[in-house]
mmCIF file of C-alpha atoms in Angstrom:
data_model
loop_
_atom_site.group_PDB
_atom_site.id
_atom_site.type_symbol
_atom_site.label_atom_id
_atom_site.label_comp_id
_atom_site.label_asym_id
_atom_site.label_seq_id
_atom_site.Cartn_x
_atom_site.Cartn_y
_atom_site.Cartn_z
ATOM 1 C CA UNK S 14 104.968 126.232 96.208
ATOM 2 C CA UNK S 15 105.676 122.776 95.555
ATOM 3 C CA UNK S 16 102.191 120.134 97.045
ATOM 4 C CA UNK S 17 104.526 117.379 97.481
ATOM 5 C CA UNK S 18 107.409 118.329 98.768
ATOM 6 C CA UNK S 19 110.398 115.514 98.906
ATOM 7 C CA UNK S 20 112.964 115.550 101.648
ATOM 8 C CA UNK S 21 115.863 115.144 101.059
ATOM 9 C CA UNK S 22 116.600 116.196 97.754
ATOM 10 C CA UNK S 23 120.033 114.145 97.844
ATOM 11 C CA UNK S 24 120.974 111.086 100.007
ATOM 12 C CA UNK S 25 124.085 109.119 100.331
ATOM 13 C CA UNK S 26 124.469 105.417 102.231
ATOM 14 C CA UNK S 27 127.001 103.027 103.022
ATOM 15 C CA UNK S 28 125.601 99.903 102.265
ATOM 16 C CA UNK S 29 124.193 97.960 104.957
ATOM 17 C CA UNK S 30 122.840 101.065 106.873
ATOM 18 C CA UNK S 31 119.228 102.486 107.378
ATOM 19 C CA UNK S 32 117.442 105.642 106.173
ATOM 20 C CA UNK S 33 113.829 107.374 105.937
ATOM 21 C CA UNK S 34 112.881 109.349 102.772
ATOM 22 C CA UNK S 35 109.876 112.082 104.197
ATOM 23 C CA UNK S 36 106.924 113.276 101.594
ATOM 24 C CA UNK S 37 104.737 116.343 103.144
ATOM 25 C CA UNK S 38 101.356 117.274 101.360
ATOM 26 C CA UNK S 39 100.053 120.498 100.923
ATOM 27 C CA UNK S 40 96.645 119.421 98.878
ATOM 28 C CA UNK S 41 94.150 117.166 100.606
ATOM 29 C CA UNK S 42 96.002 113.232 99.644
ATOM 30 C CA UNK S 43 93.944 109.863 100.143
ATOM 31 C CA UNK S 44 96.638 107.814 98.422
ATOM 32 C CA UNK S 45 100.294 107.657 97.941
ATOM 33 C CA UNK S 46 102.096 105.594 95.669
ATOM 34 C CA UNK S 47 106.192 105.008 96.067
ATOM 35 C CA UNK S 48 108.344 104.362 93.229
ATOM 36 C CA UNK S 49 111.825 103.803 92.087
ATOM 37 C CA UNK S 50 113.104 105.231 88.585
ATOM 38 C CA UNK S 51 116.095 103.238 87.677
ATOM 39 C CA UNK S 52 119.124 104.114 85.736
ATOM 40 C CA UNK S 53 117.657 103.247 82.824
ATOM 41 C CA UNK S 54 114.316 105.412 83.340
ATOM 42 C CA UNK S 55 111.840 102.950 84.453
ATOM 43 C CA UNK S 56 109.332 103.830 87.638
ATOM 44 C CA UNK S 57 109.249 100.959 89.216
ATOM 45 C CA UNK S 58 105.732 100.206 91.746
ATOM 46 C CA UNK S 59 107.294 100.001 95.156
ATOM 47 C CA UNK S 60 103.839 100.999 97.558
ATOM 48 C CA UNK S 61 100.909 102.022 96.983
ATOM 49 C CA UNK S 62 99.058 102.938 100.595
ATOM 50 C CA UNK S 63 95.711 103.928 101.733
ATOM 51 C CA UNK S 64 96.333 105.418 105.325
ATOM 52 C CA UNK S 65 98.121 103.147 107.205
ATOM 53 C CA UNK S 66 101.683 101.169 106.717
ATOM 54 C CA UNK S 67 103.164 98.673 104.505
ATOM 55 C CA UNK S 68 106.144 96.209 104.333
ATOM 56 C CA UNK S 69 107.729 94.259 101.677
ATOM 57 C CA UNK S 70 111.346 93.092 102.639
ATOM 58 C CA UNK S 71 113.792 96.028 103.530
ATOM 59 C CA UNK S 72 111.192 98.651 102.682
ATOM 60 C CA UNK S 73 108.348 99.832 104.962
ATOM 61 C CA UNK S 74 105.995 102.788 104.098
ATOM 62 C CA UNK S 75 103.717 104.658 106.104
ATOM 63 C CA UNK S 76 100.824 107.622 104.765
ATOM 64 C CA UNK S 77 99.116 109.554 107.563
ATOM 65 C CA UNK S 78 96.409 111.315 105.764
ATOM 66 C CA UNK S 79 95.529 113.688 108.901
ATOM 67 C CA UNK S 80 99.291 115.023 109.304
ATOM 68 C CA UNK S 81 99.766 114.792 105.467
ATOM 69 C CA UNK S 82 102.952 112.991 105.148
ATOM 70 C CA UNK S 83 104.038 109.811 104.010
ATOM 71 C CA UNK S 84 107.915 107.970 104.688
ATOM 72 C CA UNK S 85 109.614 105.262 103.260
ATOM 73 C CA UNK S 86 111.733 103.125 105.639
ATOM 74 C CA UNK S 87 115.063 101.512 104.079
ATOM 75 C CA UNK S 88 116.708 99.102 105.750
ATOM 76 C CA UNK S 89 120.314 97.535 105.498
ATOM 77 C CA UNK S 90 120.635 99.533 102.646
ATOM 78 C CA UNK S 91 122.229 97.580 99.116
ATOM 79 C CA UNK S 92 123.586 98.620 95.701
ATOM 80 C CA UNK S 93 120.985 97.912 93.785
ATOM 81 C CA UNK S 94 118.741 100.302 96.091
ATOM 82 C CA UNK S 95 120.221 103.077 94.513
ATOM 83 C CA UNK S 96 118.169 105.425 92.380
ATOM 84 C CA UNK S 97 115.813 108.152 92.567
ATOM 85 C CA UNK S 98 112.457 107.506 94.696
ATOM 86 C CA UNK S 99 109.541 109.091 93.842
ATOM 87 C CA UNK S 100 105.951 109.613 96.295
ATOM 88 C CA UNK S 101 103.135 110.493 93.899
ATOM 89 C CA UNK S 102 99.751 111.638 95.931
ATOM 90 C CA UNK S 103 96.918 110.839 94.629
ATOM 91 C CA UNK S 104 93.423 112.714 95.706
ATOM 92 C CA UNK S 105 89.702 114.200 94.147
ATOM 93 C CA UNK S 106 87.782 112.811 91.091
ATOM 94 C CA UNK S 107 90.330 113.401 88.455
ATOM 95 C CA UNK S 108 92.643 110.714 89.415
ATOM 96 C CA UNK S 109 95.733 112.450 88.588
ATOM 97 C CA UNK S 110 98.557 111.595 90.493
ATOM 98 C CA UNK S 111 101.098 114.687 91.624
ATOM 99 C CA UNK S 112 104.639 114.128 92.081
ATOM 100 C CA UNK S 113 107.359 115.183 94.482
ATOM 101 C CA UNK S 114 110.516 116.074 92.892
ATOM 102 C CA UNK S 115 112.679 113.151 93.960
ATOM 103 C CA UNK S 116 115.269 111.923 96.471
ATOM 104 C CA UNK S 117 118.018 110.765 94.609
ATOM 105 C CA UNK S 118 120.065 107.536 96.497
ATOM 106 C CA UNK S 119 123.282 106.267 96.208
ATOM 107 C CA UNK S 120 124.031 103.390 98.429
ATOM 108 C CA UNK S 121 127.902 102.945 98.379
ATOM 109 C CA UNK S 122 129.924 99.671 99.230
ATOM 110 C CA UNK O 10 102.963 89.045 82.309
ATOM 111 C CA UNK O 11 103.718 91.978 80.172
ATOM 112 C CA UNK O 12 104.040 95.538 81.224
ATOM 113 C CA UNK O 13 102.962 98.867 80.105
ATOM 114 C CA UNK O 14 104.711 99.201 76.832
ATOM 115 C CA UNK O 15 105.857 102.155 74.685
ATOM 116 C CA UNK O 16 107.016 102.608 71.660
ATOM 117 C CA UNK O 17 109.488 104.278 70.245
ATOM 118 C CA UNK O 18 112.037 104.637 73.335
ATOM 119 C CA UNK O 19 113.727 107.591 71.471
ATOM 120 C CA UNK O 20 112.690 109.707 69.099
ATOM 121 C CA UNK O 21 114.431 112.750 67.679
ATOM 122 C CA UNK O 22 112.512 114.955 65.707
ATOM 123 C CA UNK O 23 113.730 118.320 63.801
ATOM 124 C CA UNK O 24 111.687 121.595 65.076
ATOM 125 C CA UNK O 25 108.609 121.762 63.253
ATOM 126 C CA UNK O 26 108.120 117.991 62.528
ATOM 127 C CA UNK O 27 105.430 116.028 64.190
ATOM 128 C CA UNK O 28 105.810 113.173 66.951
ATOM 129 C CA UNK O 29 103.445 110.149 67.278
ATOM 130 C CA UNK O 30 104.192 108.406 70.567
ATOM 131 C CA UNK O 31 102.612 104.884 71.547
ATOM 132 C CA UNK O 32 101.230 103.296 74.043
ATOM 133 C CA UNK O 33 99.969 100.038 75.223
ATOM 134 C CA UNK O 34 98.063 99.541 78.544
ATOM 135 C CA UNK O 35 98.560 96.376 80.978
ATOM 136 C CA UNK O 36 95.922 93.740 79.651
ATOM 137 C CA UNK O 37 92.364 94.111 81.244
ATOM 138 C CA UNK O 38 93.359 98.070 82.616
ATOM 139 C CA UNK O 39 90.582 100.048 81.692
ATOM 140 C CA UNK O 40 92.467 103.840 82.199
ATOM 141 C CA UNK O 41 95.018 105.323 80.871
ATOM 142 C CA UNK O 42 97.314 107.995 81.583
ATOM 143 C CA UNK O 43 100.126 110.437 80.349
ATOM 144 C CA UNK O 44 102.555 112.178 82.108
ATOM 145 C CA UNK O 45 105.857 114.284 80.828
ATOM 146 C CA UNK O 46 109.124 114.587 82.818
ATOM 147 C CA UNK O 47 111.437 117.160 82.595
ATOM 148 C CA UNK O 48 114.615 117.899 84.866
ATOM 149 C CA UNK O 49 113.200 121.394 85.488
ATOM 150 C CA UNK O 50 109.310 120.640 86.031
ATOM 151 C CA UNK O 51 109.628 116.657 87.287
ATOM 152 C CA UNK O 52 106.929 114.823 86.551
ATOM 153 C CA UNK O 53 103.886 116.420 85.163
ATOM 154 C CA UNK O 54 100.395 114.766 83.975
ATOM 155 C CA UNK O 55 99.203 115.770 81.204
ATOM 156 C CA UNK O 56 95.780 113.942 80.042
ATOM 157 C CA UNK O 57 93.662 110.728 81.144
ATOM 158 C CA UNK O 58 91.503 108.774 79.575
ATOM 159 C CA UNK O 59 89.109 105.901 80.936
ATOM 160 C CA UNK O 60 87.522 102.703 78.896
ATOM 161 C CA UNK O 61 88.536 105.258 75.712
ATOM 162 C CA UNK O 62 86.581 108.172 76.812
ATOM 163 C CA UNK O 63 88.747 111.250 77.589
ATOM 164 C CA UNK O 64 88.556 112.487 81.237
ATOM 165 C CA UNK O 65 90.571 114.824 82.024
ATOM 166 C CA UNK O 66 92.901 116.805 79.041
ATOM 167 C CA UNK O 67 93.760 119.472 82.204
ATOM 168 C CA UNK O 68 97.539 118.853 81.851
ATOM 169 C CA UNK O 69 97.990 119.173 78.010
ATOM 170 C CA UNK O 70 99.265 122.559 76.181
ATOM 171 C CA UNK O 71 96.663 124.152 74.353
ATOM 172 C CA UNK O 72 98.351 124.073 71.352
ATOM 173 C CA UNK O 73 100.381 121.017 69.207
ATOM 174 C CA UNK O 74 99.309 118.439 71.758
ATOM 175 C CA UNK O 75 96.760 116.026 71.211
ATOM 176 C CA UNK O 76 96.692 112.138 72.619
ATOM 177 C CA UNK O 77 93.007 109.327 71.317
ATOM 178 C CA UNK O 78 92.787 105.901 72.441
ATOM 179 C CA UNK O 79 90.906 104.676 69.692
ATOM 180 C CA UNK O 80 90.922 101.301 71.636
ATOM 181 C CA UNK O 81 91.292 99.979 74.332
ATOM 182 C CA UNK O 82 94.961 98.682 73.636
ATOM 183 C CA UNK O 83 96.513 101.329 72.706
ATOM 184 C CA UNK O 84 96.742 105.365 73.068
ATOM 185 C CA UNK O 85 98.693 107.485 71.255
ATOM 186 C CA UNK O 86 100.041 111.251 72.309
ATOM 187 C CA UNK O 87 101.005 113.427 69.201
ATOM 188 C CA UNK O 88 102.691 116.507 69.381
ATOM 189 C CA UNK O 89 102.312 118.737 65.993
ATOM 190 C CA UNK O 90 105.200 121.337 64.979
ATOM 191 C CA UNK O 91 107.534 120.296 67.884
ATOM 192 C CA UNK O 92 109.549 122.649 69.752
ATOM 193 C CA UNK O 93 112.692 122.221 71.682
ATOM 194 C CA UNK O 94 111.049 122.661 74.519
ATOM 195 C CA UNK O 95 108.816 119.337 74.218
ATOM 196 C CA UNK O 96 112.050 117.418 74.681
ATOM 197 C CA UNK O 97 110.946 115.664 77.668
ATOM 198 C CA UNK O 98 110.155 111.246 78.588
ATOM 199 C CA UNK O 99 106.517 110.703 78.039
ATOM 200 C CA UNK O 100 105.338 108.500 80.229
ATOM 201 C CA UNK O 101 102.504 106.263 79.648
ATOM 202 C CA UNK O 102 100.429 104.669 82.617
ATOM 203 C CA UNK O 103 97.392 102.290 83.268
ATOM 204 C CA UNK O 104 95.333 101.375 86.104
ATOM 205 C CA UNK O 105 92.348 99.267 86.792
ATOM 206 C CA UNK O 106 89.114 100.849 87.048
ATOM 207 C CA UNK O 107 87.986 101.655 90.368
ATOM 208 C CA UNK O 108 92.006 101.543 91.270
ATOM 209 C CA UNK O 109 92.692 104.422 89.547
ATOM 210 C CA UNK O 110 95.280 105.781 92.114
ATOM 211 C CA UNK O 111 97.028 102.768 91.737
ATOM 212 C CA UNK O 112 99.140 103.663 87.857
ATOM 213 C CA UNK O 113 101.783 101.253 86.477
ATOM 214 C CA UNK O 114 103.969 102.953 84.394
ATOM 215 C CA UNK O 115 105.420 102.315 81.267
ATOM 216 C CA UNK O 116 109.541 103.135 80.245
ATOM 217 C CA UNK O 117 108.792 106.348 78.784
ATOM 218 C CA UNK O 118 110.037 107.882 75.395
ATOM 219 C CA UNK O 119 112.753 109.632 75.088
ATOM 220 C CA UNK O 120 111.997 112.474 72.454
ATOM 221 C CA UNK O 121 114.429 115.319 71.291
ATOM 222 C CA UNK O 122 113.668 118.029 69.286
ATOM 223 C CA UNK O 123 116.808 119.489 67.673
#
């Protein structure tokens, strides 16, 4: 089965509004990193956490390392939010990082 | 402050012909990564290397694929005899060392084999 397993697959939001994006773990995480692949392809750096939380602006992230899961926080959701967000776990020596498959956003007016 | 760059966005090779895909790290990042994605696998790693030395080649296919960093400003991934089902975006991404979980990625390339 899939180690990092995004929920959900699919989310739609009127703008203004608030939702939480879920990553579960099934191998043994230390890190998680957050990211946003634009239209045009880029993954953009939203968090990278150590267990505990993070803010920046509208976003807040959280990792819990002993319950192996990790959420994003989105609030008053706006256009440009829209995308597909990524949680990449990082974990061992080999520095790899393993990716869930996605939640793909579209934040509507 | 310039990001991780790659070169050539697209490429579009016929089956059989070979692919040379570039990349350059973030200034002062010491590792280096690759990673294909793929609507039907997602994102995938595929080989790291760190302050040149390859690390970890767990990721690549046996056969066709091969990636050097013969310094430390760029790395190139080359894929020999290309197959349609190589089409993929290679992404590129660096990290400083002893950050390592922390990647920066580049914009990918695009590459079709037809």
């Amino acid at each position: 089965g899939d180690k990092v397993k995004q929920s959900p697959s699919a989310l739609s939001l009127q703008e203004g509004t608030n939702s939480a994006l879920r990553c579960n773990f099934s191998i043994a995480a230390t890190t998680v990193q957050w990211f946003l692949q634009n239209p045009r392809g880029s993954l953009i750096n939203l968090f990278y956490l150590v267990p505990g939380t993070k803010e920046n602006g509208r976003l807040k992230s959280a990792f819990d390392s002993k319950e192996s899961y990790s959420t994003l926080h989105i609030r008053d959701a706006q256009l440009e939010d829209s995308g597909t967000y990524f949680c990449a776990a990082g974990g061992g020596s080999n520095y790899k990082l393993t990716f869930g498959k996605g939640t793909l956003l579209t934040v509507t007016p | 402050n310039a990001g991780v760059i790659q070169t050539p966005r697209h490429k579009v090779t016929g089956k059989g012909q070979e692919a040379t895909l570039w990349c350059e790290p973030i200034s002062g990042h010491s590792a280096v990564f690759w990673y294909r994605q793929t609507i039907v696998q997602g994102l995938e790693f595929l080989t790291y290397f760190r302050n040149q030395a390859p690390i970890d080649d767990s990721g690549m296919p046996k056969e066709r694929f091969s990636a050097q960093m013969p310094n430390q400003s760029h790395s190139t991934l080359k894929i020999q005899s290309t197959q349609p089902q190589d089409s993929a975006v290679y992404l590129c991404a660096s990290s400083l060392e002893g950050q390592e979980y922390e990647q920066y990625f580049g914009p990918g390339t695009r590459l079709t084999v037809l």
